[in-house]
Short mmCIF file of C-alpha atoms in Angstrom, two decimals:
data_model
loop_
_atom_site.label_atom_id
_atom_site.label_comp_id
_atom_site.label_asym_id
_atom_site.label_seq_id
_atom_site.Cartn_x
_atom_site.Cartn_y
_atom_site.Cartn_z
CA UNK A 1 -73.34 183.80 -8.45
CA UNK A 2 -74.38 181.74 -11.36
CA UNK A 3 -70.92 180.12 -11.57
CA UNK A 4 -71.05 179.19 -7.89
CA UNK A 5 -74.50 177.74 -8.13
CA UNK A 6 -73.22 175.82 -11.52
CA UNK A 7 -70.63 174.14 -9.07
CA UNK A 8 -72.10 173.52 -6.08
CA UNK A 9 -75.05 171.54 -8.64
CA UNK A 10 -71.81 169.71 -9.73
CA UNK A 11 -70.63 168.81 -6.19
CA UNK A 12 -74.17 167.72 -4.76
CA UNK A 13 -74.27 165.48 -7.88
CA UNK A 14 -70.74 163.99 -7.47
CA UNK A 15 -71.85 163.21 -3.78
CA UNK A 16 -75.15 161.60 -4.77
CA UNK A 17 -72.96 159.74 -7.43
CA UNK A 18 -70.87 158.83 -4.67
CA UNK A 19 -73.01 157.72 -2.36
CA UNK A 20 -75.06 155.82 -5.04
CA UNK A 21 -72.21 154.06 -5.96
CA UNK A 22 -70.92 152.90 -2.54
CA UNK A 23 -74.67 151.42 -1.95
CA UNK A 24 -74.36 149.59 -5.31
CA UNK A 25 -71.91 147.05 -5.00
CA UNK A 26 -69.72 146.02 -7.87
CA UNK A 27 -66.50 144.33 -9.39
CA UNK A 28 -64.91 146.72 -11.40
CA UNK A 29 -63.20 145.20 -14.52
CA UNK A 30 -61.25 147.11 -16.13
CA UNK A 31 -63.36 149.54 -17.95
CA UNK A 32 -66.60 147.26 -17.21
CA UNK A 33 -68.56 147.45 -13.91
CA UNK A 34 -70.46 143.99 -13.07
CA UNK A 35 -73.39 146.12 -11.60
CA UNK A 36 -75.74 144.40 -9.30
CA UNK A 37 -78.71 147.49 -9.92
CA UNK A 38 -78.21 147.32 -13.85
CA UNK A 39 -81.63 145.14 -14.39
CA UNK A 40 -81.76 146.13 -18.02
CA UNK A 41 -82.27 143.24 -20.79
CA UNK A 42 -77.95 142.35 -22.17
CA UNK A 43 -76.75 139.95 -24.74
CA UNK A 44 -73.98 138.00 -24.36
CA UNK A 45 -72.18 135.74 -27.25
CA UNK A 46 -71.16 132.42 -26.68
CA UNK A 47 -69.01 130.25 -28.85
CA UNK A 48 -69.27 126.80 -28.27
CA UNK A 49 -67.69 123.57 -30.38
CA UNK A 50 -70.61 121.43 -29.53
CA UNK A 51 -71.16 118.74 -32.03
CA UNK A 52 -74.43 118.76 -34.25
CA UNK A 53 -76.68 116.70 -31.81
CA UNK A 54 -75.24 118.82 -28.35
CA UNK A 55 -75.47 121.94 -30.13
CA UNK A 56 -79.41 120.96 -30.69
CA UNK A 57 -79.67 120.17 -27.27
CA UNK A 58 -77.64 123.58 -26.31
CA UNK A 59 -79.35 125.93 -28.31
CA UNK A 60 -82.79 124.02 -28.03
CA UNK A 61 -83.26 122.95 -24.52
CA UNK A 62 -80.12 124.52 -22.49
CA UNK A 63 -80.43 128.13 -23.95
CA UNK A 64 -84.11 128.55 -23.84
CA UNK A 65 -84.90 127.46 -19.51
CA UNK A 66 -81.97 129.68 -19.19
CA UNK A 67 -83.77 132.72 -20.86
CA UNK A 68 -86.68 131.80 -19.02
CA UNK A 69 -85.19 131.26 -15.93
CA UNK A 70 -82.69 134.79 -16.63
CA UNK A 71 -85.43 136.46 -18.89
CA UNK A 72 -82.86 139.90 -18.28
CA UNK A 73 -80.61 138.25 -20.53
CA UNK A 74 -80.55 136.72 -23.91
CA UNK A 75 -78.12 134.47 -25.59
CA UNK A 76 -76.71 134.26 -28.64
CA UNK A 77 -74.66 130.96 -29.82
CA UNK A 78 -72.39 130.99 -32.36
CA UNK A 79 -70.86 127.04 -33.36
CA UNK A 80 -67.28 127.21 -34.38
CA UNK A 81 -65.37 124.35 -35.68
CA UNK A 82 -62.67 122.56 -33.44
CA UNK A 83 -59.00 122.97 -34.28
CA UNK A 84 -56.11 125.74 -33.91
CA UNK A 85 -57.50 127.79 -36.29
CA UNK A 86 -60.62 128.65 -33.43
CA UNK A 87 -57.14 129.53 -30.78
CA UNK A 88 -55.77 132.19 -33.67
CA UNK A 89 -59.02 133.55 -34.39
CA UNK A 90 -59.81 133.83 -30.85
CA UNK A 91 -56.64 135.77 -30.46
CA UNK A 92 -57.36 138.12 -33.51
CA UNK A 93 -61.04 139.06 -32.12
CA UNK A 94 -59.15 139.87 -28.86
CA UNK A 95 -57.04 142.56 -30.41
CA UNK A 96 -59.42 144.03 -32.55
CA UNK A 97 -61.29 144.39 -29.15
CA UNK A 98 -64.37 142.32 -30.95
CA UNK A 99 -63.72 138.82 -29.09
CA UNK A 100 -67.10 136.49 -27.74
CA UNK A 101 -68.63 137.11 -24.38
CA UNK A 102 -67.79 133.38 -23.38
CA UNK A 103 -66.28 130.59 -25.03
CA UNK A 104 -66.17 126.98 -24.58
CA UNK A 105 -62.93 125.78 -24.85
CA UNK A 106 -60.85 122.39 -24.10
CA UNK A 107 -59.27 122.72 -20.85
CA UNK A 108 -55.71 122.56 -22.80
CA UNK A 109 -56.11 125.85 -23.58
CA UNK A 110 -57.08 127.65 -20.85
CA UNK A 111 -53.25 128.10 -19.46
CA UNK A 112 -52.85 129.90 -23.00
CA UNK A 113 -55.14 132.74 -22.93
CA UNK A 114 -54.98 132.93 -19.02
CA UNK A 115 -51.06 133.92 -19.58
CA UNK A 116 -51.97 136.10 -22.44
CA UNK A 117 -54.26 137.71 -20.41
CA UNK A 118 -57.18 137.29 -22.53
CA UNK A 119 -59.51 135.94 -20.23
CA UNK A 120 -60.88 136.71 -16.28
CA UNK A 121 -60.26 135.19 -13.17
CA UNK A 122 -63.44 133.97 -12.24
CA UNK A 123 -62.05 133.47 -8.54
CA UNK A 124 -62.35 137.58 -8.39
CA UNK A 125 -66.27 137.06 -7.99
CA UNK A 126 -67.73 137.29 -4.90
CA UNK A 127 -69.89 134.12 -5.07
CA UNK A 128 -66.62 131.69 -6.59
CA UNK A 129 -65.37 130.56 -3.35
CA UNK A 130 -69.58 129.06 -2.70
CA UNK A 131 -69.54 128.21 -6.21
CA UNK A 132 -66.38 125.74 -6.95
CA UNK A 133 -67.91 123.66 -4.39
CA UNK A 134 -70.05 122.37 -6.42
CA UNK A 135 -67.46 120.55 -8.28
CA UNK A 136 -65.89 117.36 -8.92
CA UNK A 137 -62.03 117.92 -7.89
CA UNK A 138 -60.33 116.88 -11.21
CA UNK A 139 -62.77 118.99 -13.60
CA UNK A 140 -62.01 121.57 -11.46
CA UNK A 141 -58.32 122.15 -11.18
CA UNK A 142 -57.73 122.28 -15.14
CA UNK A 143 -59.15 125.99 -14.32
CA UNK A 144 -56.23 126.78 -11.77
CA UNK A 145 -53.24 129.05 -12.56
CA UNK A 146 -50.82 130.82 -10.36
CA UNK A 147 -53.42 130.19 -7.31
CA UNK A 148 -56.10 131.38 -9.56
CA UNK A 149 -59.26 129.99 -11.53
CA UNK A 150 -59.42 130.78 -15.04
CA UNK A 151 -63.09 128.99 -15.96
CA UNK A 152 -65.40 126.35 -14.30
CA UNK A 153 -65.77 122.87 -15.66
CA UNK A 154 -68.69 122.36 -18.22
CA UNK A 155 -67.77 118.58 -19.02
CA UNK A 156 -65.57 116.33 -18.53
CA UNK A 157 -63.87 112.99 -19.34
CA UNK A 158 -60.69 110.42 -19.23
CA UNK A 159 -59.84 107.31 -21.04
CA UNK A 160 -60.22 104.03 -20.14
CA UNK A 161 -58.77 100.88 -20.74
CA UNK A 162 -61.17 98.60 -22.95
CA UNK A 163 -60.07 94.44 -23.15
CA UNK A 164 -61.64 91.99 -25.16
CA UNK A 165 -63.18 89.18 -22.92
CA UNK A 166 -62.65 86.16 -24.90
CA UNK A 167 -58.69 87.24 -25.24
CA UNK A 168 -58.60 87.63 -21.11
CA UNK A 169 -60.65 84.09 -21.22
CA UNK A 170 -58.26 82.24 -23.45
CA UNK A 171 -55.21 83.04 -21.05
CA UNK A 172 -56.65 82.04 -17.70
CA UNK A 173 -57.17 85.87 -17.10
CA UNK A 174 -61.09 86.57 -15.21
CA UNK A 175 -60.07 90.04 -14.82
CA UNK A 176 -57.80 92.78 -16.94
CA UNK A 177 -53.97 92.85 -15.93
CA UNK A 178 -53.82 95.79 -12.84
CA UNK A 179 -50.50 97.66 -13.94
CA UNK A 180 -48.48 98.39 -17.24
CA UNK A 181 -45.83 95.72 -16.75
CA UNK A 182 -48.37 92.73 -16.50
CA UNK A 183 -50.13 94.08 -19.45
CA UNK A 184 -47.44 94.59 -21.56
CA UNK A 185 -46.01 90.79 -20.02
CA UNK A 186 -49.12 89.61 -21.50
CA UNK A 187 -49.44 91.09 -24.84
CA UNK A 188 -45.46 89.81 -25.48
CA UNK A 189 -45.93 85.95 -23.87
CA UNK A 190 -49.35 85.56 -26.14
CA UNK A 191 -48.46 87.22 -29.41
CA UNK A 192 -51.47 89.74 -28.70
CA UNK A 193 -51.76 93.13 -30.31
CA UNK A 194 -52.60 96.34 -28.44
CA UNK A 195 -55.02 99.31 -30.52
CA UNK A 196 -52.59 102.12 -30.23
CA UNK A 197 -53.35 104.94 -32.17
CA UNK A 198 -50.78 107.69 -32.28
CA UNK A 199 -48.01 109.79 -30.42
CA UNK A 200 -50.02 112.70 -29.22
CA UNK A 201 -49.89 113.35 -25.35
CA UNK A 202 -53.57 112.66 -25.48
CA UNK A 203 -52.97 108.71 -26.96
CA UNK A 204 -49.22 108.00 -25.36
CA UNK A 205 -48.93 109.90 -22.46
CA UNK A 206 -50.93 107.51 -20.02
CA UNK A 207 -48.73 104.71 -21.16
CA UNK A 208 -45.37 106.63 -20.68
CA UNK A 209 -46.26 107.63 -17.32
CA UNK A 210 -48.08 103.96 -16.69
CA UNK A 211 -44.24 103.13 -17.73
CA UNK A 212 -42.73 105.01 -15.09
CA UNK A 213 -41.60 108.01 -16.88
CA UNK A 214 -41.71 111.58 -15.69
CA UNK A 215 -41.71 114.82 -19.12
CA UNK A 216 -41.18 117.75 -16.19
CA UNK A 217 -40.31 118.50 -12.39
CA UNK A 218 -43.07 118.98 -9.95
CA UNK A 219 -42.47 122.51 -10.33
CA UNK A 220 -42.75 122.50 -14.26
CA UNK A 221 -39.63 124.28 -14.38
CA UNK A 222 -37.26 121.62 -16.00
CA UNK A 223 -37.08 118.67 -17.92
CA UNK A 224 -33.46 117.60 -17.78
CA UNK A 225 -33.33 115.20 -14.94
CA UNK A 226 -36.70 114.25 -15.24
CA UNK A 227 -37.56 113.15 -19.06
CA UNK A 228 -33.93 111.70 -19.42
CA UNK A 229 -34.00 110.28 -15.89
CA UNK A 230 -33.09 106.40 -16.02
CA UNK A 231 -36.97 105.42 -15.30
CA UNK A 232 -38.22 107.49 -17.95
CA UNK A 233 -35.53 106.39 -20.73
CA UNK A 234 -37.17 102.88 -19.84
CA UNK A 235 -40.41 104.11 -20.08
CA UNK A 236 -39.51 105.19 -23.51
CA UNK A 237 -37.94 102.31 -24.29
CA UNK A 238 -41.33 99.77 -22.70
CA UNK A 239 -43.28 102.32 -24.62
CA UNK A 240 -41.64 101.25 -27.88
CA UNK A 241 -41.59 97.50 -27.51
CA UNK A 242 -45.91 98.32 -26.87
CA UNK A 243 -45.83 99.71 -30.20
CA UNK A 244 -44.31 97.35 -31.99
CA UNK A 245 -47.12 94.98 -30.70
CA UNK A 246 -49.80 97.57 -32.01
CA UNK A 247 -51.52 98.45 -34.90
CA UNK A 248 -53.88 101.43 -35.54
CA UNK A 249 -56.39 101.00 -37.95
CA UNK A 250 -60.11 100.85 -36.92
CA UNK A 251 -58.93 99.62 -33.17
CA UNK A 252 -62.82 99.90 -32.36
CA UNK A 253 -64.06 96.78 -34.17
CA UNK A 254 -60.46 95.43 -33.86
CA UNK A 255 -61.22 94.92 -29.58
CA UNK A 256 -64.52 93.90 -30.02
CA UNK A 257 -64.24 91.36 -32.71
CA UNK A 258 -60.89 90.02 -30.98
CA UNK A 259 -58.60 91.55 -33.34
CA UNK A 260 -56.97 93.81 -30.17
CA UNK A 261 -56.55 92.49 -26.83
CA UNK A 262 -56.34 96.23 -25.76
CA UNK A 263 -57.45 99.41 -26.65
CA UNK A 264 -58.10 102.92 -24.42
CA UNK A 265 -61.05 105.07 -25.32
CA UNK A 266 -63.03 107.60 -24.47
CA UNK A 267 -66.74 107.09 -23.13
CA UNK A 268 -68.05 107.94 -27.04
CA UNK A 269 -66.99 105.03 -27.77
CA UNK A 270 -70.40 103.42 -25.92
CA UNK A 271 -72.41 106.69 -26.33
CA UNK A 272 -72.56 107.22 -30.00
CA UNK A 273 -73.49 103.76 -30.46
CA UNK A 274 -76.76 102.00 -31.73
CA UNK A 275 -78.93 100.01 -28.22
CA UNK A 276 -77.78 97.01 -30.47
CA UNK A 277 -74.48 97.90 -30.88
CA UNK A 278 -74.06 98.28 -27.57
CA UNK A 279 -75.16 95.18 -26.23
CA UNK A 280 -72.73 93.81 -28.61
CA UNK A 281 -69.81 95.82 -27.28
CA UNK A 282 -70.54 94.79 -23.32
CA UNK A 283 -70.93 91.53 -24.22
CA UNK A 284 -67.58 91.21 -25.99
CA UNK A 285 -65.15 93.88 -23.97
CA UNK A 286 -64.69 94.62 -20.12
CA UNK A 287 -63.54 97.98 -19.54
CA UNK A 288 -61.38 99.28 -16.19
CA UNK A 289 -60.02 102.41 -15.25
CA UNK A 290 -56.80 102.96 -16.79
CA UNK A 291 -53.81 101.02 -14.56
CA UNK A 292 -52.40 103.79 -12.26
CA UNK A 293 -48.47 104.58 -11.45
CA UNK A 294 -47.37 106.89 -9.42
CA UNK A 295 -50.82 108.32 -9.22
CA UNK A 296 -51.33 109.06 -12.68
CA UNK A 297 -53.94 106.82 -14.67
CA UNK A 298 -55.42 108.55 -17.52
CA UNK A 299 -55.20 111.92 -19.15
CA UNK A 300 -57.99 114.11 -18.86
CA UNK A 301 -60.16 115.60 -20.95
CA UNK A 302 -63.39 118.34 -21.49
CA UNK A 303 -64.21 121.48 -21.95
CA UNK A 304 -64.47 124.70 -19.42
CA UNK A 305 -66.49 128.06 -19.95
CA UNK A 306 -64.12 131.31 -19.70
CA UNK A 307 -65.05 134.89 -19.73
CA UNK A 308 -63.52 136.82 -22.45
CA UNK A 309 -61.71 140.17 -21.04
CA UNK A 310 -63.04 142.16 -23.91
CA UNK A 311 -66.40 140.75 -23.08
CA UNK A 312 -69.13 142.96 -23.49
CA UNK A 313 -71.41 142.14 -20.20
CA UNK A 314 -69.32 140.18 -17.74
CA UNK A 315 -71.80 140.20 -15.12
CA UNK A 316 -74.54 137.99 -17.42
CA UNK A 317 -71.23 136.05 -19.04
CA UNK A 318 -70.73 134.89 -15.25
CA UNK A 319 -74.21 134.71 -14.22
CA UNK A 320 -74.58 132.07 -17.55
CA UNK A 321 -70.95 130.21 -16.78
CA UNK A 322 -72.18 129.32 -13.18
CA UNK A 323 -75.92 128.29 -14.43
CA UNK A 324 -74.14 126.12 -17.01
CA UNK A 325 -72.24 124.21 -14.55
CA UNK A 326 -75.54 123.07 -12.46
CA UNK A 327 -76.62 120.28 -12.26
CA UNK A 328 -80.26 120.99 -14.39
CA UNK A 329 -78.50 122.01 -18.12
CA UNK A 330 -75.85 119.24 -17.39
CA UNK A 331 -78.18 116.76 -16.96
CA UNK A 332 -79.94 118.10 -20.25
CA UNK A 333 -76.42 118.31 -22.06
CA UNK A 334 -75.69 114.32 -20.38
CA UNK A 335 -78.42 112.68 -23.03
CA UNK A 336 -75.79 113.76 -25.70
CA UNK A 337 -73.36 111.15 -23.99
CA UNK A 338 -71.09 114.72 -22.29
CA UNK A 339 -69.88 113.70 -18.59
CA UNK A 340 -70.75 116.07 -16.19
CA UNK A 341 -68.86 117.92 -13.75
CA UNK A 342 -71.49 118.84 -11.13
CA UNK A 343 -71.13 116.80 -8.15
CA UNK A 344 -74.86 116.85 -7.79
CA UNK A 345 -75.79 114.90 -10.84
CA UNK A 346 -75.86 111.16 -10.77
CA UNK A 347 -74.70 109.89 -13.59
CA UNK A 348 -75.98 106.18 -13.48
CA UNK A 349 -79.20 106.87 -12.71
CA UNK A 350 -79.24 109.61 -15.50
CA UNK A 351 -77.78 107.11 -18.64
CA UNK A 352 -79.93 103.82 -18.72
CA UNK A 353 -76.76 102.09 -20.22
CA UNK A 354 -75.00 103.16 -16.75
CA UNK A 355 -72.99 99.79 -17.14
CA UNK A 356 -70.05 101.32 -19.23
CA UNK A 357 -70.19 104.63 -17.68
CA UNK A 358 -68.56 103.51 -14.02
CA UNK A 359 -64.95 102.76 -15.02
CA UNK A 360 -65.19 106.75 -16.47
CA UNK A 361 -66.24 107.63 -12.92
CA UNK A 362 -63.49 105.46 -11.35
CA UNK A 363 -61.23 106.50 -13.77
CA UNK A 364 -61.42 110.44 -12.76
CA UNK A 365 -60.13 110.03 -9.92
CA UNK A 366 -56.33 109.04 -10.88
CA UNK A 367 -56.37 111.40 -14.21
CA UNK A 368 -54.32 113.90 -14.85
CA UNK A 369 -54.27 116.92 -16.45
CA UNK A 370 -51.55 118.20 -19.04
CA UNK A 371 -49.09 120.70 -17.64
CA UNK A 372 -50.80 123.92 -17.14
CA UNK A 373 -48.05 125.83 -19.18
CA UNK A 374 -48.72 128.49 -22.03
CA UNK A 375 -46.69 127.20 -24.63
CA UNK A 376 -47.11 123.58 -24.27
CA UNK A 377 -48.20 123.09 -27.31
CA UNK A 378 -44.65 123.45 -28.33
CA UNK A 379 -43.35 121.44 -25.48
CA UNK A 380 -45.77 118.36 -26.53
CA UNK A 381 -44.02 119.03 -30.27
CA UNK A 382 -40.95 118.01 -28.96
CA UNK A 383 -41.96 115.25 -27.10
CA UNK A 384 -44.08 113.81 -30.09
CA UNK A 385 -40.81 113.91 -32.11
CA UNK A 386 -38.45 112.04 -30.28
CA UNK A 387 -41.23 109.63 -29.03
CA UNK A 388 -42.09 109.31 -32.41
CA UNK A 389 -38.06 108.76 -33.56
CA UNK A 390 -37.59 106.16 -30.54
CA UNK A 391 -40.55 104.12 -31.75
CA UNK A 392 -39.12 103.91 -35.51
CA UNK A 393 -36.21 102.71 -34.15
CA UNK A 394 -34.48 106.45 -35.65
CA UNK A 395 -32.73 107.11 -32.39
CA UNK A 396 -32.40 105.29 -29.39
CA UNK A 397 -34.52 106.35 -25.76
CA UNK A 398 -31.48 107.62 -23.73
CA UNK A 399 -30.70 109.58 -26.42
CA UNK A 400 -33.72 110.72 -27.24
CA UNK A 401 -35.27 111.80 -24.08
CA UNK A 402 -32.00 113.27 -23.66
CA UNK A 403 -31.99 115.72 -26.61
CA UNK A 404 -36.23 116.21 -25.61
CA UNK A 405 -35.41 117.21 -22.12
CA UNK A 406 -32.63 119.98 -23.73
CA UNK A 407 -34.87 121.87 -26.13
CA UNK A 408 -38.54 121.16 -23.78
CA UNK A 409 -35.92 123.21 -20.79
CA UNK A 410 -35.32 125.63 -23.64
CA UNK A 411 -38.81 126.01 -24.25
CA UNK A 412 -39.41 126.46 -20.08
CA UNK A 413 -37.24 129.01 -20.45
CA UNK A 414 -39.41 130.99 -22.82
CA UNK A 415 -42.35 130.36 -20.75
CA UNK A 416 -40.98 131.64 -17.58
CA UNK A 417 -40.09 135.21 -19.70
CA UNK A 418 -43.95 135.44 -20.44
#
């Protein structure tokens, strides 16, 4: 008798368990429940690469109305330093099961640990569909994988193109040259020199795509046909006569004191600087969005918030990501010179020296994103080299993009056996 009482205790507590349970709604993932009746006080860790006057603002203004808004939850910030050391140790936390709640990371990097499977689909919350709303298109999309969304946007930003007035002035020009061609047409006619600064995707991309050329297929699954197509070898080729019309060393004063016709920046180039400084720069330099072709102008930049899968409280990690991309901690975040990604903040009436800041907003919507693919990191080390080679004059651009578009296909290959 005992026994049965023992088990029919067991079964009236499995059906109040039950029933509990179906009245509490939740996302289950994987061993972690995002509760909606668990009201006790959690900590979630965020690691962040802000620099040393955002992180004041972040951990000094941000953090604290978000306690006191959330006062169930508290954060805890941990600054890491930028590089590809903070992608390996991010890795090695994930398999010792000890990795951050939430991490800011640049929006390269998000294809990564999305096909590693290190981080959540935020889409899988109820609320996401209401909440990417809220968002400016381009920010947005450097989440999206595979018809999913990895992280929201935190901040964003592209590259404009910079000109020095008086240079413009001198030629008969009253506004910057509209497409690559003219500009490079004008650098070549008037001896001018152009502030390039490197072979990364991030500074020679936009001008090998404002070239004409093409790295993969729409698809991302190929190269050949595409990098070594005839446009593209002339892209190369355009790309290396620009170069040999550049020079790279301190390309900031160089545009402003005349030195460069031309350079392309990012909007820290106005931000960081002194009010004096600054009326100096817009007196001296126009800036435009970067010249589009084939609806590519600039390459994009930022940072998104992602949700660990090892994270210890998902349901406060995503009730902080979605606070973070509102409008009130952006516009906090904004006096630190970050672009914001919320569609509800107005940006000129937020930066008093809104005069620089509307070729960025222009300029967002033609940027593009670098190929959401897990190992392109390798694929932009291939490119790099024979851009690099073409430039020196060390092989020439047919058979260079020829050889890139062989091992970059080799590398899809890899990808597509993740």
């Amino acid at each position: 008798m005992l026994v049965l009482n023992w088990r029919l205790l067991g079964i009236v507590l499995a059906g109040l368990l039950f029933i509990s349970g179906c009245n509490n709604q939740s996302i289950m993932y994987g061993s972690h429940s995002l509760s909606k009746a668990d009201k006790k006080k959690e900590e979630i860790i965020v690691w962040h690469t802000y620099s040393e006057e955002e992180t004041k603002v972040f951990e000094n203004e941000v953090i604290p109305l978000f306690e006191k808004q959330h006062p169930d939850i508290d954060v805890k910030p941990v600054r890491q330093p930028y590089g590809e050391q903070l992608k390996w140790t991010l890795l090695a936390r994930a398999s010792a099961k000890r990795p951050p709640d939430i991490v800011r990371m640049d929006i390269s990097w998000v294809p990564f640990f999305a096909k590693m499977g290190q981080i959540y689909s935020v889409s899988d919350f109820n609320d996401f569909t209401q909440v990417k709303e809220g968002f400016l298109e381009a920010p947005l999309k450097s989440n999206l994988l595979n018809g999913k969304y990895y992280g929201l946007p935190l901040n964003t930003n592209t590259k404009v193109a910079i000109f020095n007035r008086q240079l413009l002035k001198n030629v008969g020009y009253t506004s910057p040259p509209g497409n690559m061609d003219e500009l490079l047409d004008l650098i070549l006619k008037n001896n001018y020199r152009i502030g390039l600064t490197g072979y990364t995707a991030w500074e020679s991309l936009p001008y090998f795509y404002g070239f004409g050329g093409k790295i993969l297929s729409p698809d991302l699954k190929k190269a050949e046909g595409y990098l070594n197509s005839p446009k593209s070898i002339q892209a190369a080729e355009k790309l290396r006569i620009l170069f040999n019309a550049s020079g790279n060393s301190d390309t900031w004063e160089g545009v402003i004191d005349g030195k460069y016709l031309m350079i392309d920046e990012g909007p820290w180039f106005y931000s960081i600087q002194s009010p004096q400084k600054l009326e100096e720069i817009m007196k001296n330099t126009i800036s435009v969005p970067f010249p589009v072709t084939n609806g590519k102008g600039s390459i994009l930049g930022g940072e998104n918030l992602v949700i660990m899968k090892g994270a210890t409280n998902p349901k406060a990690s995503w009730t902080f990501v979605k606070w973070m991309a509102t409008s009130e901690p952006q516009k906090l975040l904004m006096k630190t010179g970050l672009m914001p990604t919320a569609k509800g903040v107005n940006i000129k009436e937020s930066i008093k020296e809104a005069g620089y800041i509307d070729s960025y907003i222009a300029g967002l919507e033609n940027s593009f994103s670098l190929p959401p693919l897990a190992n392109w990191a390798e694929i932009e080390e291939i490119y790099i080299k024979y851009i690099r080679m073409i430039i020196l004059d060390q092989i020439g651009a047919k058979e260079g993009m020829s050889l890139a578009a062989k091992e970059i296909d080799n590398q899809l290959l890899k990808e597509k056996g993740r």
